[in-house]
Protein backbone atom coordinates (compact mmCIF):
# COMPACT_ATOMS: atom_id res chain seq x y z
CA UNK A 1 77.12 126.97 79.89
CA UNK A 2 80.01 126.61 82.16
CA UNK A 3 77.83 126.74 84.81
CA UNK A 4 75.25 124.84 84.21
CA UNK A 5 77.84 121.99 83.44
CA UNK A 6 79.74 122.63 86.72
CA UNK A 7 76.25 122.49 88.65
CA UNK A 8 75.37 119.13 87.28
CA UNK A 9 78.90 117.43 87.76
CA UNK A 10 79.80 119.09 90.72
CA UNK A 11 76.42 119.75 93.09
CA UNK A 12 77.05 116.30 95.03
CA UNK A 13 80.37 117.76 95.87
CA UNK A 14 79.25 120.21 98.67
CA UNK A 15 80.45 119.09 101.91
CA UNK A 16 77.84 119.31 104.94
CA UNK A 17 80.15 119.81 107.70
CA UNK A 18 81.49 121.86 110.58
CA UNK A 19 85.55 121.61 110.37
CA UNK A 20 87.13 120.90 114.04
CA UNK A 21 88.12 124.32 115.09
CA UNK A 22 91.44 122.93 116.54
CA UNK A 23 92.35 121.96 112.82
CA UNK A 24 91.15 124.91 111.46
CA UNK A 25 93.81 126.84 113.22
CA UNK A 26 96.09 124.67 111.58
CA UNK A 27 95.44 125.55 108.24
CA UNK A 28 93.87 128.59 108.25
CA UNK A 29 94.27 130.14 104.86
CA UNK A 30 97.03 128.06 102.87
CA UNK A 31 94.85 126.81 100.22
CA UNK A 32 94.55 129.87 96.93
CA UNK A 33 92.04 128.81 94.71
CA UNK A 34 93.51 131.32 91.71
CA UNK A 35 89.90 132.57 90.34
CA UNK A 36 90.13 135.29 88.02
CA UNK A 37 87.43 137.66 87.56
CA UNK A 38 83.94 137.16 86.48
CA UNK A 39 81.38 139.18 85.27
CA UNK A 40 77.89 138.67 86.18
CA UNK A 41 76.98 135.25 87.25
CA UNK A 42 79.41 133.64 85.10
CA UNK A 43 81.50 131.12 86.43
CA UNK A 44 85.19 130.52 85.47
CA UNK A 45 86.70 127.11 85.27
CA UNK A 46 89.57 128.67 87.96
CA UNK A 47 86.50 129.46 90.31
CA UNK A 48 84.70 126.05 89.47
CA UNK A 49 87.80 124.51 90.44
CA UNK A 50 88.13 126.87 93.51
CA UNK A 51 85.14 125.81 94.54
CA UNK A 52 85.78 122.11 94.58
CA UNK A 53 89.14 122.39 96.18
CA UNK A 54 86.91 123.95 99.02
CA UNK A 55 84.73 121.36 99.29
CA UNK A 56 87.46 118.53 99.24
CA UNK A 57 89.53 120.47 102.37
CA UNK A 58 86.16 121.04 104.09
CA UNK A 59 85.43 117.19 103.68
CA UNK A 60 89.12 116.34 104.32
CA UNK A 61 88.84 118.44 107.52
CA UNK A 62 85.73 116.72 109.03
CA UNK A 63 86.98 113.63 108.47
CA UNK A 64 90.16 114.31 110.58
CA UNK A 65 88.11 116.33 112.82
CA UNK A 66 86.19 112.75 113.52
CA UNK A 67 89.51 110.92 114.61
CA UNK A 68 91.65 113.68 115.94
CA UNK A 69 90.06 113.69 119.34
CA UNK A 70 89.43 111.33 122.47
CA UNK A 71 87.65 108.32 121.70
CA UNK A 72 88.10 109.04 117.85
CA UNK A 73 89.93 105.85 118.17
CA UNK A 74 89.38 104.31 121.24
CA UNK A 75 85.60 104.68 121.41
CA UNK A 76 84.95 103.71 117.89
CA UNK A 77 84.71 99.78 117.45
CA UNK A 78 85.39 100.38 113.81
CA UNK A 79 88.59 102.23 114.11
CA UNK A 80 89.67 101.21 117.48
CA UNK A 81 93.70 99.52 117.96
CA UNK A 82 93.63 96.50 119.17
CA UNK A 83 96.88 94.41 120.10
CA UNK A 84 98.82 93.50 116.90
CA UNK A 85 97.60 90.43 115.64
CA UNK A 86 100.82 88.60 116.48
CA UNK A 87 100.35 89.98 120.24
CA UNK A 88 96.54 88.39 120.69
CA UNK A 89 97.61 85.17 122.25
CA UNK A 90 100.08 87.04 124.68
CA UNK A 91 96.88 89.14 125.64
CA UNK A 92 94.59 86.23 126.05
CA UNK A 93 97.41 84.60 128.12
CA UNK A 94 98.27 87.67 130.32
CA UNK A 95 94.30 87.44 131.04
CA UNK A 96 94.10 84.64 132.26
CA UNK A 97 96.63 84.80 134.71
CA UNK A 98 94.76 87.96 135.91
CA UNK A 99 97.06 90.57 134.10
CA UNK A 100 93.92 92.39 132.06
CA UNK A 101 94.20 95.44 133.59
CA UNK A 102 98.36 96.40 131.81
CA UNK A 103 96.45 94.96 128.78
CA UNK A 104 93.77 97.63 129.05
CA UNK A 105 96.50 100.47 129.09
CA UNK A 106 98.27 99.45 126.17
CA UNK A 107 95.10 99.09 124.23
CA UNK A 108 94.13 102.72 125.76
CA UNK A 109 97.33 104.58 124.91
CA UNK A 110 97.67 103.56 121.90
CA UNK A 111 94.44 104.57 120.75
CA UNK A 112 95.46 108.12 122.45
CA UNK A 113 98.46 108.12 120.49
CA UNK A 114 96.61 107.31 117.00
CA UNK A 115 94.11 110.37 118.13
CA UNK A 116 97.00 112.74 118.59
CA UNK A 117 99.01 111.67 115.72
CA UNK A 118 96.16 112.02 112.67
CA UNK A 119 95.97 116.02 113.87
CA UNK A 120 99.17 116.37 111.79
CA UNK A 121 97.55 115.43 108.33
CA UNK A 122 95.87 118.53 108.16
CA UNK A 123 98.79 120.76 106.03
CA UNK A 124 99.23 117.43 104.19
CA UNK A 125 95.72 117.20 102.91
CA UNK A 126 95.86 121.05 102.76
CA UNK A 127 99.01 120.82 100.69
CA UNK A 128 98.18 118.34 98.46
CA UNK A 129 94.96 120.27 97.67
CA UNK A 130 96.74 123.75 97.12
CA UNK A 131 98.59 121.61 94.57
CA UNK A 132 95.98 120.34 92.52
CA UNK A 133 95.55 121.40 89.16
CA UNK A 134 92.18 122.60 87.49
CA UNK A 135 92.42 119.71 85.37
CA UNK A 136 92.57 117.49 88.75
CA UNK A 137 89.63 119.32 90.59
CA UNK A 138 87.62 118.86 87.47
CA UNK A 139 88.37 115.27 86.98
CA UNK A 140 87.76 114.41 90.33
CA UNK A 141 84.05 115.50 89.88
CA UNK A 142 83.28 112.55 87.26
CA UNK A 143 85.90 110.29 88.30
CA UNK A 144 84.27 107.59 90.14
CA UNK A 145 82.84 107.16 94.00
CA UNK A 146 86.25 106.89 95.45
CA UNK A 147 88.27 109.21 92.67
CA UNK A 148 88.86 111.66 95.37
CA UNK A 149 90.06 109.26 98.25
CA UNK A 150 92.44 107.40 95.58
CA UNK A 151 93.63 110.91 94.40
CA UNK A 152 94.95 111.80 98.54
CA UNK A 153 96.22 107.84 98.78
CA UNK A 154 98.11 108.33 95.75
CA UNK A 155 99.24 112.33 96.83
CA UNK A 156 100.03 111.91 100.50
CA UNK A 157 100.09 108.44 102.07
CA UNK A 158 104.12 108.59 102.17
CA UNK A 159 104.14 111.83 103.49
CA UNK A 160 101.44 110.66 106.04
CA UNK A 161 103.60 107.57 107.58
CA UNK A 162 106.73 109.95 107.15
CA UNK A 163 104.79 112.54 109.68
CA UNK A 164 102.77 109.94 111.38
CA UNK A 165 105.93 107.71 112.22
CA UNK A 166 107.96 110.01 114.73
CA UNK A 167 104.57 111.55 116.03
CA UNK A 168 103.39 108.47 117.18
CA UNK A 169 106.77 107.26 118.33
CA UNK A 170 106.96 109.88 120.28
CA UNK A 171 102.91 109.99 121.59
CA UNK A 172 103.30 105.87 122.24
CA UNK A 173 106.51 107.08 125.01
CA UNK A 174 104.34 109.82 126.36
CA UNK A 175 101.13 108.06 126.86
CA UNK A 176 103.41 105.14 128.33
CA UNK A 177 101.43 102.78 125.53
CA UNK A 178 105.51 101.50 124.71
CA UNK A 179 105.90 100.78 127.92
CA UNK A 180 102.70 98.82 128.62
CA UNK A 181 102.97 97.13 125.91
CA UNK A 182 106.70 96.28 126.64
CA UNK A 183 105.81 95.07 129.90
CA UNK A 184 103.14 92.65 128.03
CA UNK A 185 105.78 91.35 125.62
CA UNK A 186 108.09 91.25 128.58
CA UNK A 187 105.62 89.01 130.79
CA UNK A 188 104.47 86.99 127.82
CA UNK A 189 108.06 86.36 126.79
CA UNK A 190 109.04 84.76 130.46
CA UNK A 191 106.26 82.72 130.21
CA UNK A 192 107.68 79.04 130.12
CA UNK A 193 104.83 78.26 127.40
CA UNK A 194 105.87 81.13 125.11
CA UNK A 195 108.04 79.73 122.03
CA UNK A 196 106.96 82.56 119.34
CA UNK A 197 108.55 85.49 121.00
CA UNK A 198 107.05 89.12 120.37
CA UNK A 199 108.28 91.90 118.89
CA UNK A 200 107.81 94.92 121.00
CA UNK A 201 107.94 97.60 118.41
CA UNK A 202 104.63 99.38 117.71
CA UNK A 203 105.34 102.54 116.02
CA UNK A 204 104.71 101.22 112.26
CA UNK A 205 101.74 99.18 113.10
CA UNK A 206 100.10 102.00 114.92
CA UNK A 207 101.23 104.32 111.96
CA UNK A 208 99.47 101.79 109.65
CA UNK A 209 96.07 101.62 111.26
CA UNK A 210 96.26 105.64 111.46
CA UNK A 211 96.66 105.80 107.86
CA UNK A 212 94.09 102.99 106.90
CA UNK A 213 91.33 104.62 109.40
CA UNK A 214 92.21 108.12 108.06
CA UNK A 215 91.78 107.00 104.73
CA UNK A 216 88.55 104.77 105.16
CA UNK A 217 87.10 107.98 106.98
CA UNK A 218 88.02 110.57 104.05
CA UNK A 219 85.76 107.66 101.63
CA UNK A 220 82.93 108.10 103.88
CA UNK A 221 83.29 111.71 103.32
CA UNK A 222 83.46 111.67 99.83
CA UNK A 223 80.41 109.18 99.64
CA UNK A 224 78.15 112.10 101.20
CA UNK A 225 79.50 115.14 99.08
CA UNK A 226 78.45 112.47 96.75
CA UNK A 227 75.02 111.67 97.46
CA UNK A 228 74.79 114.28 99.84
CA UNK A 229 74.87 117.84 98.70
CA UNK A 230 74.12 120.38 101.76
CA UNK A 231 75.07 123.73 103.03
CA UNK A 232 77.13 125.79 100.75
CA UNK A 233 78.53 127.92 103.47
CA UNK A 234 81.05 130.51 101.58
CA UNK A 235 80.53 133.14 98.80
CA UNK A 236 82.37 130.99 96.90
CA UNK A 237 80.82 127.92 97.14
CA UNK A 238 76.98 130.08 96.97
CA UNK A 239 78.83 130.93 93.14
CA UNK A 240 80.42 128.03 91.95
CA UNK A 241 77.14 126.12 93.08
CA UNK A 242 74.58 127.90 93.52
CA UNK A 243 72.92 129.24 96.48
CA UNK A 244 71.40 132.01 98.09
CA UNK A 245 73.61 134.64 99.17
């Protein structure tokens, strides 16, 4: 009965996915589902629950996968950092006077720097999964469309901007996206026109967008385990939802 119940809630919860082996590595095996022993092809709730966590980190995974790599930012109009809002009319002013090209290389780097800093959610995601109760797994099965994305918001997003913050400090220095976009507020702000000075500091807008693009990626993923059920692609997954093996 078990089951049968767990196969109607839970079938749209099978991820279809191939996890970016770089994040993989990462994680490797931190997440114990705690199944106890079954007899036959009886399915325990600790197993049923097992075999959702697996799903969510495979889902989790992909989504990162998507953004942690070149162009997961920069070439992706939906996800892609432009100049802080406040910043647009320094851009369209350093354009004009023929300047597009530093504008270019602050938009690039800090794209590159969003890329390199969502490949540290991994052991967040995987953490806050390894955590979850059965009761959680369960619920997140009937929950709602988004049950699972507002379950990580509500589990990691501090601990997200609290790892994202220095990563991306540090990844704006290195990819030179401070500087280029110092030298922008620098040239903007000795421009006799300019009264609204800019504030060079981009470390907690980046770390914003991360977060929000992270976040709206993880929905997507949940929206096909949803509506999507595919490959079940571990022993595990084969049990808890059926499958040959």
């Amino acid at each position: 009965m078990l089951k049968r119940t767990i196969l109607i809630a839970a079938g749209a919860l099978v991820l279809h996915t191939t996890a970016n082996a770089q994040i993989l590595k990462k994680v490797g095996n931190v997440l114990n589902s705690g199944s106890t022993a079954t007899t036959g092809s009886n399915v325990t709730e600790n197993e049923a629950a097992g075999g959702i966590k697996e799903a969510l980190e495979k889902g989790v995974l992909k989504g990162i996968g998507l953004l942690n790599k070149q162009d997961g930012f920069f070439g992706n109009q939906l996800y892609k950092v432009l100049l802080p809002p406040d910043a647009l009319k320094a851009e369209k002013a350093l354009r004009s006077i023929g300047m597009g090209s530093l504008v270019d290389k602050a938009i690039l780097q800090i794209n590159r720097s969003a890329e390199n800093a969502v490949g540290f959610a991994a052991p967040i995601f995987v953490n806050a999964i390894k955590q979850m109760t059965i009761t959680d797994a369960l619920k997140l099965v009937t929950g709602g469309q988004n049950s699972a994305t507002n379950f990580f918001k509500e589990k990691t997003t501090a601990s997200l901007i609290a790892a994202f913050s220095p990563v991306i400090d540090s990844a704006l220095n290195q990819t030179m996206a401070t500087k280029y976009y110092g030298d922008i507020v620098t040239k903007y702000n000795s421009l006799p026109t300019s009264f609204t000075k800019l504030d060079p500091d981009l470390k907690g807008y980046v770390t914003n967008k991360a977060v929000s693009a992270l976040f709206d990626q993880i929905g997507k993923e949940e929206a096909a385990i949803r509506n999507n059920p595919a490959a079940r692609t571990s022993e595990l997954l084969k049990k808890v939802f059926g499958g040959k093996s």
